[in-house]
Every structure is written in C-alpha cells, then in structure tokens.
C-alpha cells in the first residue's frame, strides 16, 4: 500500500494518533511516513527536563499515540502491524497497515471513544465503579501486556499520602514551577499545553493531592469543587521498565482510558508520585517485580471539553 503524507487515509490515521493524551499536553511525537508505513518517533525538544529526566512520561505519551494509530488503521479495515524499535534512537515503533481485516466489535467500540476521551480534573460522583467494569479495565491492560490494580481503601490511602509528599516536594521546587509555567502560560492561540479553562477546580477540602495546574499562572476566578471523599484509584504496571516496556505501557494506558470512556467513566492521571524516583520505588512491591507506570483516578464526572492539539501535518515528514 502506498501511503503519502498528504492523502486522506494518512490524515485520518494521524489525526487519531495525535488525539492521544500526553504529559502536560506536550504532544512529544513525530511521524515519518515512508515505504507504506509510519515511523513514530519521540520529539526530544518536547521532553519535560525537570519531571521527566528518565523520559518515562514522554515514552508513555508516545505509546498512547501508537495505540491510537493502530486502532485507526484497524478501524479502516486493515490489520495494523506493529514493529517496536527497542534500540536507543528517536523512533519507538513502526506501524504498517497489514492485510485487510474487519475490526471486531470491541475495537469498534474503542473507536467511538477516540475523540471523546478527555482528562477530567473535576470532582466525580460518590458512586462506586462496578466490579465488572474494573474487570474490563484489567482485561484492557492485560491485552497490551500490562497489569491494572484497583486499589482497596487501605492501599489507596497509603498511596494518597505518598502523593501528597510528592505534591509538596514539587510545589517547593523552583525548577518544577518554571517548567509548569511554560506549559500553563495563558495564550488562547496556543495548540499545546494546558489551557486556563482546563486546569480544573481547587479541592475545596484540600484532601486530594491533585497536580495544581494553577500553581504558577494565577487564576483568581478559579472555582473550588467538592471532590469525592473515596476516590477510586487504579495503578497500571509493567513487568519491565526499559524503553520498549514504557512504550507498551503507554499503549496499555490508552486502551484502558478508551475502555473507561466507552463505559461512561471519566479519568484523570495522577502521576506526580511517579516523577520522583525514590517515591516511585516506594510504591513498587520489592517482592513482586512490577513497575508502576500510571496512576488514574476514575469515576463518574461531568463532561469536560477537549484540549488543543497541533495539526498532525506539522509534525510529519516523509
Ligand atoms: C504520562 C502522563 C502523565 C500525566 N499526569 C497528569 C497529572 O498528574 N495530572 C493531570 O491532571 N493530568 C495528567 N496527565 C493528563 C495530561 O495533562 C493530558 O493528557 C493532556 O493535557 C491532554 O489532555 P487530554 O488528556 O484531555 O487529551 C498526564 C498524562 C500523561 C500521558
């Protein structure tokens, strides 16, 4: 199959790819279309040097983008062929449209969520997420080689305490604040970063250690919200922690997020505790070699608008 960067098919696929979530909405990806396939690369200029020293969040973000690309190709009636690039270059994976094949109902459902999935930083209802839906999220992670654990009350409270430690440490760090300022600067024309209307309300009771995107860019009119008293947290982990494992974990994260969206759930990544190596190590169970890659708060929230994206054509070469 001949793919050209200016044809409609390529545009549909790459439009879906860039709808993926990314740390601080940095969109740290780049595409090279050649020889009938698409090389997905990281864009190192968009890496967060303070909170992402080991490139983990960038690789997770690009992994989510790879999942969307695979899904878009499948929805177009071609079996996607994924060729991971574990070596240490800019390319993390190559995705090619393989032989024709109809997507099953599961993939078609995920497809309906591609452009409806948005990070939700608002309060969620005081409703329990049913066990069968948690099972579905677990299966979504497992389908991409990851493990998803829904935390019980004891483990959740222990994790929330570590998250509060992480939040306090980052708030105090001038380098963290400078980096956050770069990605939250108010500019209505900007197509990346976190716009003012999406930073979410303050936690009225100050119990949930959510990342405060209003920390440096003052928002005097920012409302307060009453957050759920017993948040449901899930932790996504992988068996290895190298570059390829992180890209895979990003694909698993996106499959979980799209599955959650299909089931009417909202989700917010809460990753500050994973950005401080000693705290990330404290979460991992030394007796069980799983590496935590993503923490999500999930629940039933009010709809939120999507965040901006740069056009795929801006980051595509041949
Ligand atoms: C690795 C990673 C870490 C993230 N960490 C947080 C976080 O700590 N708090 C938060 O509110 N959102 C977090 N996000 C969500 C991003 O800010 C969000 O994906 C981005 O702004 C794009 O918005 P969208 O998800 O609505 O498309 C994270 C996303 C990724 C991929």
PDB file of N, CA, C and O in Angstrom, residues 279-312:
ATOM      1  N   UNK A 279      10.127   7.966  45.507  1.00  0.00           N
ATOM      2  CA  UNK A 279       8.716   7.707  45.836  1.00  0.00           C
ATOM      3  C   UNK A 279       8.148   6.633  44.911  1.00  0.00           C
ATOM      4  O   UNK A 279       7.340   5.799  45.309  1.00  0.00           O
ATOM      5  N   UNK A 280       8.587   6.666  43.655  1.00  0.00           N
ATOM      6  CA  UNK A 280       8.120   5.618  42.727  1.00  0.00           C
ATOM      7  C   UNK A 280       8.596   4.247  43.220  1.00  0.00           C
ATOM      8  O   UNK A 280       7.839   3.271  43.190  1.00  0.00           O
ATOM      9  N   UNK A 281       9.837   4.205  43.721  1.00  0.00           N
ATOM     10  CA  UNK A 281      10.348   2.923  44.245  1.00  0.00           C
ATOM     11  C   UNK A 281       9.549   2.487  45.460  1.00  0.00           C
ATOM     12  O   UNK A 281       9.315   1.309  45.687  1.00  0.00           O
ATOM     13  N   UNK A 282       9.102   3.465  46.238  1.00  0.00           N
ATOM     14  CA  UNK A 282       8.359   3.129  47.465  1.00  0.00           C
ATOM     15  C   UNK A 282       7.003   2.484  47.146  1.00  0.00           C
ATOM     16  O   UNK A 282       6.460   1.738  47.953  1.00  0.00           O
ATOM     17  N   UNK A 283       6.475   2.772  45.965  1.00  0.00           N
ATOM     18  CA  UNK A 283       5.175   2.190  45.596  1.00  0.00           C
ATOM     19  C   UNK A 283       5.331   0.750  45.144  1.00  0.00           C
ATOM     20  O   UNK A 283       4.477  -0.086  45.389  1.00  0.00           O
ATOM     21  N   UNK A 284       6.442   0.479  44.451  1.00  0.00           N
ATOM     22  CA  UNK A 284       6.643  -0.870  43.902  1.00  0.00           C
ATOM     23  C   UNK A 284       6.824  -1.859  45.049  1.00  0.00           C
ATOM     24  O   UNK A 284       7.417  -1.527  46.076  1.00  0.00           O
ATOM     25  N   UNK A 285       6.306  -3.039  44.868  1.00  0.00           N
ATOM     26  CA  UNK A 285       6.452  -4.083  45.876  1.00  0.00           C
ATOM     27  C   UNK A 285       7.746  -4.841  45.563  1.00  0.00           C
ATOM     28  O   UNK A 285       7.848  -5.468  44.501  1.00  0.00           O
ATOM     29  N   UNK A 286       8.757  -4.783  46.466  1.00  0.00           N
ATOM     30  CA  UNK A 286      10.059  -5.404  46.148  1.00  0.00           C
ATOM     31  C   UNK A 286       9.945  -6.907  45.894  1.00  0.00           C
ATOM     32  O   UNK A 286      10.761  -7.487  45.182  1.00  0.00           O
ATOM     33  N   UNK A 287       8.897  -7.529  46.462  1.00  0.00           N
ATOM     34  CA  UNK A 287       8.757  -8.980  46.298  1.00  0.00           C
ATOM     35  C   UNK A 287       8.106  -9.338  44.964  1.00  0.00           C
ATOM     36  O   UNK A 287       8.045 -10.494  44.580  1.00  0.00           O
ATOM     37  N   UNK A 288       7.624  -8.327  44.273  1.00  0.00           N
ATOM     38  CA  UNK A 288       6.843  -8.594  43.063  1.00  0.00           C
ATOM     39  C   UNK A 288       7.339  -7.642  41.965  1.00  0.00           C
ATOM     40  O   UNK A 288       7.139  -6.439  42.057  1.00  0.00           O
ATOM     41  N   UNK A 289       8.016  -8.167  40.955  1.00  0.00           N
ATOM     42  CA  UNK A 289       8.690  -7.267  40.011  1.00  0.00           C
ATOM     43  C   UNK A 289       7.759  -6.617  38.981  1.00  0.00           C
ATOM     44  O   UNK A 289       7.866  -6.854  37.787  1.00  0.00           O
ATOM     45  N   UNK A 290       6.842  -5.809  39.443  1.00  0.00           N
ATOM     46  CA  UNK A 290       6.026  -4.983  38.551  1.00  0.00           C
ATOM     47  C   UNK A 290       6.434  -3.531  38.763  1.00  0.00           C
ATOM     48  O   UNK A 290       6.629  -3.101  39.893  1.00  0.00           O
ATOM     49  N   UNK A 291       6.524  -2.776  37.689  1.00  0.00           N
ATOM     50  CA  UNK A 291       6.936  -1.372  37.799  1.00  0.00           C
ATOM     51  C   UNK A 291       5.719  -0.477  37.573  1.00  0.00           C
ATOM     52  O   UNK A 291       5.087  -0.547  36.513  1.00  0.00           O
ATOM     53  N   UNK A 292       5.395   0.388  38.536  1.00  0.00           N
ATOM     54  CA  UNK A 292       4.242   1.270  38.338  1.00  0.00           C
ATOM     55  C   UNK A 292       4.525   2.284  37.232  1.00  0.00           C
ATOM     56  O   UNK A 292       5.588   2.909  37.208  1.00  0.00           O
ATOM     57  N   UNK A 293       3.593   2.424  36.284  1.00  0.00           N
ATOM     58  CA  UNK A 293       3.786   3.343  35.154  1.00  0.00           C
ATOM     59  C   UNK A 293       2.746   4.455  35.124  1.00  0.00           C
ATOM     60  O   UNK A 293       3.016   5.533  34.616  1.00  0.00           O
ATOM     61  N   UNK A 294       1.561   4.188  35.624  1.00  0.00           N
ATOM     62  CA  UNK A 294       0.495   5.191  35.539  1.00  0.00           C
ATOM     63  C   UNK A 294      -0.472   4.992  36.705  1.00  0.00           C
ATOM     64  O   UNK A 294      -0.747   3.856  37.102  1.00  0.00           O
ATOM     65  N   UNK A 295      -0.948   6.104  37.250  1.00  0.00           N
ATOM     66  CA  UNK A 295      -1.981   6.043  38.290  1.00  0.00           C
ATOM     67  C   UNK A 295      -3.154   6.880  37.788  1.00  0.00           C
ATOM     68  O   UNK A 295      -2.958   8.015  37.327  1.00  0.00           O
ATOM     69  N   UNK A 296      -4.324   6.308  37.836  1.00  0.00           N
ATOM     70  CA  UNK A 296      -5.516   7.022  37.354  1.00  0.00           C
ATOM     71  C   UNK A 296      -6.534   7.127  38.478  1.00  0.00           C
ATOM     72  O   UNK A 296      -6.757   6.164  39.225  1.00  0.00           O
ATOM     73  N   UNK A 297      -7.155   8.283  38.558  1.00  0.00           N
ATOM     74  CA  UNK A 297      -8.371   8.447  39.376  1.00  0.00           C
ATOM     75  C   UNK A 297      -9.525   8.257  38.403  1.00  0.00           C
ATOM     76  O   UNK A 297      -9.572   8.916  37.359  1.00  0.00           O
ATOM     77  N   UNK A 298     -10.424   7.336  38.702  1.00  0.00           N
ATOM     78  CA  UNK A 298     -11.536   7.094  37.783  1.00  0.00           C
ATOM     79  C   UNK A 298     -12.863   7.263  38.522  1.00  0.00           C
ATOM     80  O   UNK A 298     -12.929   7.108  39.742  1.00  0.00           O
ATOM     81  N   UNK A 299     -13.890   7.592  37.771  1.00  0.00           N
ATOM     82  CA  UNK A 299     -15.197   7.772  38.389  1.00  0.00           C
ATOM     83  C   UNK A 299     -16.150   8.398  37.393  1.00  0.00           C
ATOM     84  O   UNK A 299     -15.874   8.462  36.194  1.00  0.00           O
ATOM     85  N   UNK A 300     -17.259   8.880  37.906  1.00  0.00           N
ATOM     86  CA  UNK A 300     -18.292   9.433  37.034  1.00  0.00           C
ATOM     87  C   UNK A 300     -18.293  10.957  37.188  1.00  0.00           C
ATOM     88  O   UNK A 300     -18.641  11.471  38.251  1.00  0.00           O
ATOM     89  N   UNK A 301     -17.847  11.631  36.132  1.00  0.00           N
ATOM     90  CA  UNK A 301     -17.720  13.085  36.199  1.00  0.00           C
ATOM     91  C   UNK A 301     -18.622  13.773  35.195  1.00  0.00           C
ATOM     92  O   UNK A 301     -19.218  13.141  34.326  1.00  0.00           O
ATOM     93  N   UNK A 302     -18.704  15.079  35.311  1.00  0.00           N
ATOM     94  CA  UNK A 302     -19.435  15.879  34.326  1.00  0.00           C
ATOM     95  C   UNK A 302     -18.569  15.967  33.064  1.00  0.00           C
ATOM     96  O   UNK A 302     -17.347  15.952  33.163  1.00  0.00           O
ATOM     97  N   UNK A 303     -19.209  16.079  31.881  1.00  0.00           N
ATOM     98  CA  UNK A 303     -18.405  16.164  30.656  1.00  0.00           C
ATOM     99  C   UNK A 303     -17.461  17.372  30.689  1.00  0.00           C
ATOM    100  O   UNK A 303     -17.795  18.405  31.273  1.00  0.00           O
ATOM    101  N   UNK A 304     -16.290  17.197  30.092  1.00  0.00           N
ATOM    102  CA  UNK A 304     -15.321  18.310  30.013  1.00  0.00           C
ATOM    103  C   UNK A 304     -14.907  18.494  28.553  1.00  0.00           C
ATOM    104  O   UNK A 304     -14.942  17.538  27.773  1.00  0.00           O
ATOM    105  N   UNK A 305     -14.495  19.699  28.188  1.00  0.00           N
ATOM    106  CA  UNK A 305     -14.050  19.899  26.805  1.00  0.00           C
ATOM    107  C   UNK A 305     -12.675  19.283  26.569  1.00  0.00           C
ATOM    108  O   UNK A 305     -11.937  19.004  27.519  1.00  0.00           O
ATOM    109  N   UNK A 306     -12.365  19.099  25.301  1.00  0.00           N
ATOM    110  CA  UNK A 306     -11.055  18.553  24.948  1.00  0.00           C
ATOM    111  C   UNK A 306      -9.985  19.632  24.979  1.00  0.00           C
ATOM    112  O   UNK A 306     -10.290  20.827  25.013  1.00  0.00           O
ATOM    113  N   UNK A 307      -8.728  19.198  24.965  1.00  0.00           N
ATOM    114  CA  UNK A 307      -7.622  20.159  24.979  1.00  0.00           C
ATOM    115  C   UNK A 307      -7.107  20.352  23.548  1.00  0.00           C
ATOM    116  O   UNK A 307      -7.373  19.527  22.669  1.00  0.00           O
ATOM    117  N   UNK A 308      -6.381  21.423  23.305  1.00  0.00           N
ATOM    118  CA  UNK A 308      -5.952  21.702  21.922  1.00  0.00           C
ATOM    119  C   UNK A 308      -4.899  20.707  21.431  1.00  0.00           C
ATOM    120  O   UNK A 308      -4.247  20.032  22.224  1.00  0.00           O
ATOM    121  N   UNK A 309      -4.780  20.609  20.123  1.00  0.00           N
ATOM    122  CA  UNK A 309      -3.728  19.787  19.510  1.00  0.00           C
ATOM    123  C   UNK A 309      -3.131  20.539  18.331  1.00  0.00           C
ATOM    124  O   UNK A 309      -3.845  21.244  17.616  1.00  0.00           O
ATOM    125  N   UNK A 310      -1.844  20.343  18.129  1.00  0.00           N
ATOM    126  CA  UNK A 310      -1.225  20.810  16.889  1.00  0.00           C
ATOM    127  C   UNK A 310      -1.696  19.877  15.775  1.00  0.00           C
ATOM    128  O   UNK A 310      -1.987  18.704  16.022  1.00  0.00           O
ATOM    129  N   UNK A 311      -1.754  20.391  14.551  1.00  0.00           N
ATOM    130  CA  UNK A 311      -2.185  19.552  13.444  1.00  0.00           C
ATOM    131  C   UNK A 311      -1.102  18.512  13.138  1.00  0.00           C
ATOM    132  O   UNK A 311       0.101  18.816  13.179  1.00  0.00           O
ATOM    133  N   UNK A 312      -1.540  17.294  12.819  1.00  0.00           N
ATOM    134  CA  UNK A 312      -0.584  16.208  12.584  1.00  0.00           C
ATOM    135  C   UNK A 312       0.404  16.573  11.473  1.00  0.00           C
ATOM    136  O   UNK A 312       1.557  16.135  11.484  1.00  0.00           O
TER     137      UNK A 312
END
